[in-house]
mmCIF file of C-alpha atoms in Angstrom:
data_model
loop_
_atom_site.group_PDB
_atom_site.id
_atom_site.type_symbol
_atom_site.label_atom_id
_atom_site.label_comp_id
_atom_site.label_asym_id
_atom_site.label_seq_id
_atom_site.Cartn_x
_atom_site.Cartn_y
_atom_site.Cartn_z
ATOM 1 C CA MET N 1 -8.669 -8.252 31.854
ATOM 2 C CA LYS N 2 -9.837 -6.490 34.875
ATOM 3 C CA GLY N 3 -12.173 -8.016 37.278
ATOM 4 C CA ALA N 4 -14.814 -6.210 39.501
ATOM 5 C CA ALA N 5 -12.294 -5.021 42.040
ATOM 6 C CA GLY N 6 -9.855 -3.480 39.322
ATOM 7 C CA ARG N 7 -7.469 -6.283 39.420
ATOM 8 C CA TYR N 8 -6.235 -8.409 36.595
ATOM 9 C CA THR N 9 -8.107 -11.665 36.120
ATOM 10 C CA HIS N 10 -5.758 -14.742 35.481
ATOM 11 C CA TYR N 11 -6.105 -16.514 32.207
ATOM 12 C CA PRO N 12 -3.860 -19.597 31.939
ATOM 13 C CA ASN N 13 -2.718 -18.923 28.416
ATOM 14 C CA LYS N 14 -2.181 -15.354 28.727
ATOM 15 C CA LEU N 15 1.052 -14.074 30.095
ATOM 16 C CA HIS N 16 0.007 -10.287 30.369
ATOM 17 C CA GLN N 17 -2.806 -8.129 29.159
ATOM 18 C CA ARG N 18 -3.254 -4.418 29.467
ATOM 19 C CA THR N 19 -6.581 -2.884 28.087
ATOM 20 C CA ILE N 20 -6.796 0.805 27.279
ATOM 21 C CA ILE N 21 -8.596 1.013 23.928
ATOM 22 C CA THR N 22 -10.616 -1.824 22.878
ATOM 23 C CA LEU N 23 -12.224 -2.515 19.483
ATOM 24 C CA LYS N 24 -15.873 -3.456 18.930
ATOM 25 C CA ASP N 25 -14.809 -5.190 15.808
ATOM 26 C CA HIS N 26 -12.083 -5.412 13.288
ATOM 27 C CA LEU N 27 -11.845 -4.680 9.611
ATOM 28 C CA TYR N 28 -8.521 -5.837 8.813
ATOM 29 C CA PHE N 29 -5.610 -7.806 10.605
ATOM 30 C CA ALA N 30 -2.055 -8.221 9.856
ATOM 31 C CA LYS N 31 0.130 -11.137 11.182
ATOM 32 C CA ALA N 32 3.741 -11.313 11.341
ATOM 33 C CA THR N 33 6.074 -14.022 12.538
ATOM 34 C CA ALA N 34 9.648 -13.368 13.822
ATOM 35 C CA GLY N 35 12.403 -16.181 13.991
ATOM 36 C CA GLY N 36 15.917 -16.469 14.265
ATOM 37 C CA PRO N 37 18.447 -14.525 16.445
ATOM 38 C CA GLY N 38 15.812 -11.754 17.772
ATOM 39 C CA ARG N 39 16.649 -8.436 16.393
ATOM 40 C CA ASN N 40 19.033 -9.925 13.705
ATOM 41 C CA GLY N 41 16.500 -12.485 12.766
ATOM 42 C CA THR N 42 13.889 -12.705 9.856
ATOM 43 C CA VAL N 43 10.399 -11.426 10.156
ATOM 44 C CA GLN N 44 7.522 -12.376 7.681
ATOM 45 C CA SER N 45 4.104 -11.089 7.245
ATOM 46 C CA ASN N 46 0.857 -12.397 5.627
ATOM 47 C CA GLY N 47 -1.755 -10.665 3.565
ATOM 48 C CA ASP N 48 -2.288 -9.726 0.049
ATOM 49 C CA SER N 49 1.299 -8.990 -0.494
ATOM 50 C CA PRO N 50 3.470 -10.969 1.952
ATOM 51 C CA LEU N 51 6.760 -9.599 2.940
ATOM 52 C CA GLU N 52 9.920 -11.099 4.525
ATOM 53 C CA VAL N 53 12.688 -8.966 5.956
ATOM 54 C CA ASN N 54 15.991 -9.812 7.345
ATOM 55 C CA MET N 55 16.321 -7.488 10.373
ATOM 56 C CA SER N 56 19.527 -6.192 11.782
ATOM 57 C CA THR N 57 20.668 -4.304 14.857
ATOM 58 C CA PRO N 58 21.961 -0.934 14.001
ATOM 59 C CA LYS N 59 25.715 -0.308 14.125
ATOM 60 C CA ILE N 60 25.366 2.342 16.667
ATOM 61 C CA ALA N 61 23.828 -0.213 19.055
ATOM 62 C CA GLY N 62 26.540 -2.653 18.207
ATOM 63 C CA GLY N 63 25.068 -4.571 15.291
ATOM 64 C CA LYS N 64 26.069 -4.917 11.615
ATOM 65 C CA GLY N 65 23.352 -2.432 10.468
ATOM 66 C CA ASP N 66 22.908 -4.354 7.303
ATOM 67 C CA GLY N 67 19.114 -4.591 7.467
ATOM 68 C CA PRO N 68 16.209 -2.776 8.840
ATOM 69 C CA SER N 69 15.512 -2.451 12.566
ATOM 70 C CA PRO N 70 12.057 -2.691 14.209
ATOM 71 C CA GLU N 71 12.210 1.046 14.870
ATOM 72 C CA GLN N 72 12.745 1.625 11.151
ATOM 73 C CA LEU N 73 9.665 -0.416 10.306
ATOM 74 C CA LEU N 74 7.652 1.156 12.846
ATOM 75 C CA ALA N 75 8.665 4.622 11.644
ATOM 76 C CA MET N 76 7.705 3.626 8.148
ATOM 77 C CA ALA N 77 4.221 2.130 9.125
ATOM 78 C CA TYR N 78 3.365 5.161 11.250
ATOM 79 C CA SER N 79 4.243 7.691 8.574
ATOM 80 C CA SER N 80 2.188 5.763 6.131
ATOM 81 C CA CYS N 81 -0.755 5.715 8.477
ATOM 82 C CA PHE N 82 -0.585 9.330 9.482
ATOM 83 C CA LEU N 83 -0.461 10.299 6.084
ATOM 84 C CA GLY N 84 -3.655 8.426 5.167
ATOM 85 C CA ALA N 85 -5.453 10.094 8.044
ATOM 86 C CA LEU N 86 -4.177 13.426 7.227
ATOM 87 C CA GLN N 87 -5.498 13.030 3.747
ATOM 88 C CA LEU N 88 -8.991 11.827 5.098
ATOM 89 C CA ALA N 89 -8.991 14.619 7.710
ATOM 90 C CA ALA N 90 -8.412 17.102 4.861
ATOM 91 C CA SER N 91 -11.005 15.617 2.735
ATOM 92 C CA ARG N 92 -13.663 15.591 5.540
ATOM 93 C CA ALA N 93 -12.793 19.511 6.166
ATOM 94 C CA ASN N 94 -13.483 20.170 2.498
ATOM 95 C CA LYS N 95 -9.723 21.114 2.070
ATOM 96 C CA LYS N 96 -8.542 17.974 0.135
ATOM 97 C CA GLU N 97 -5.927 20.083 -1.636
ATOM 98 C CA MET N 98 -4.217 20.962 1.704
ATOM 99 C CA ALA N 99 -2.852 17.317 2.204
ATOM 100 C CA GLU N 100 -2.524 16.134 -1.523
ATOM 101 C CA ASN N 101 1.181 16.814 -1.596
ATOM 102 C CA ALA N 102 1.961 16.444 2.014
ATOM 103 C CA GLN N 103 4.734 14.069 3.292
ATOM 104 C CA VAL N 104 4.900 12.890 6.715
ATOM 105 C CA HIS N 105 8.259 12.285 8.412
ATOM 106 C CA THR N 106 8.387 9.986 11.454
ATOM 107 C CA SER N 107 11.166 9.246 13.986
ATOM 108 C CA ILE N 108 11.091 6.467 16.496
ATOM 109 C CA PHE N 109 13.627 6.931 19.197
ATOM 110 C CA LEU N 110 14.826 3.843 21.198
ATOM 111 C CA GLY N 111 16.120 4.653 24.653
ATOM 112 C CA HIS N 112 16.126 4.055 28.301
ATOM 113 C CA PRO N 113 13.120 4.952 30.279
ATOM 114 C CA GLU N 114 13.369 8.007 32.785
ATOM 115 C CA ASP N 115 11.773 5.783 35.401
ATOM 116 C CA PRO N 116 14.815 4.311 37.357
ATOM 117 C CA ASN N 117 12.547 1.343 38.239
ATOM 118 C CA MET N 118 11.929 0.345 34.778
ATOM 119 C CA ASP N 119 14.189 -2.091 33.105
ATOM 120 C CA GLY N 120 14.946 -2.132 29.450
ATOM 121 C CA PHE N 121 14.052 0.243 26.769
ATOM 122 C CA GLY N 122 11.238 2.649 25.647
ATOM 123 C CA LEU N 123 10.214 4.349 22.657
ATOM 124 C CA ARG N 124 9.391 7.892 21.762
ATOM 125 C CA ALA N 125 7.829 8.918 18.538
ATOM 126 C CA GLU N 126 8.093 12.126 16.628
ATOM 127 C CA VAL N 127 5.931 13.097 13.710
ATOM 128 C CA ILE N 128 6.677 16.063 11.426
ATOM 129 C CA VAL N 129 4.015 17.078 8.800
ATOM 130 C CA GLU N 130 5.367 18.745 5.715
ATOM 131 C CA GLY N 131 3.223 20.463 3.273
ATOM 132 C CA CYS N 132 0.032 20.908 5.108
ATOM 133 C CA PRO N 133 -0.210 24.263 6.925
ATOM 134 C CA ASP N 134 -3.584 23.642 8.505
ATOM 135 C CA ASP N 135 -3.154 22.838 12.307
ATOM 136 C CA SER N 136 -6.636 21.610 12.704
ATOM 137 C CA ILE N 137 -6.159 19.128 9.991
ATOM 138 C CA ILE N 138 -2.949 17.903 11.512
ATOM 139 C CA SER N 139 -4.652 17.612 14.881
ATOM 140 C CA SER N 140 -7.669 15.580 13.516
ATOM 141 C CA ALA N 141 -5.173 13.308 11.762
ATOM 142 C CA HIS N 142 -3.387 12.746 14.995
ATOM 143 C CA GLU N 143 -6.623 11.931 16.680
ATOM 144 C CA PHE N 144 -7.732 9.691 14.083
ATOM 145 C CA CYS N 145 -4.691 7.695 13.099
ATOM 146 C CA PRO N 146 -4.743 4.277 14.770
ATOM 147 C CA PHE N 147 -0.979 4.263 15.339
ATOM 148 C CA SER N 148 -1.104 7.748 16.970
ATOM 149 C CA ARG N 149 -3.888 6.304 19.140
ATOM 150 C CA ALA N 150 -2.172 3.093 19.962
ATOM 151 C CA LEU N 151 1.115 5.230 21.042
ATOM 152 C CA GLN N 152 -0.697 8.066 22.863
ATOM 153 C CA TYR N 153 -3.556 5.925 24.600
ATOM 154 C CA GLY N 154 -2.405 2.575 24.542
ATOM 155 C CA ALA N 155 -3.853 -0.509 22.801
ATOM 156 C CA ASP N 156 -5.370 -3.878 23.705
ATOM 157 C CA VAL N 157 -2.464 -6.156 23.947
ATOM 158 C CA SER N 158 -2.344 -9.881 24.732
ATOM 159 C CA VAL N 159 0.705 -11.764 25.077
ATOM 160 C CA MET N 160 0.012 -15.539 24.977
ATOM 161 C CA LYS N 161 1.797 -18.696 24.781
ATOM 162 C CA THR N 162 0.997 -21.936 22.830
#
């Protein structure tokens, strides 16, 4: 959290926090727990329909490729979220039929950042909307979709230890 001078205030149990978009409340939350050998481990979620997935590093990245990658799960979640936002935007514009049969194709790219001072990997997202020809509805969906907002503007992220 930023203090009066614009510096991050130290919290003993928080390793890092970056705040860009903050929430005044929350309607729902999802929780997932990863364990095992990182990208080749298991991830479990809570909720009405708990899910457990055995993850795998893609073959092209030196893994076995026998399970989904985090990027695949993000692409699936983003597609679903964007489609819901698209249908809502169409409905609000009294053009519900414009998005009834639409499909959203999302690709998540994992790669090295262009900044030579930044170590590790970065992500790039590409969203393709099929079956909705109205640019204003697509634009409204992009502005409304929580995944678009998080990736475009950032999200309130706290990394803590127990």
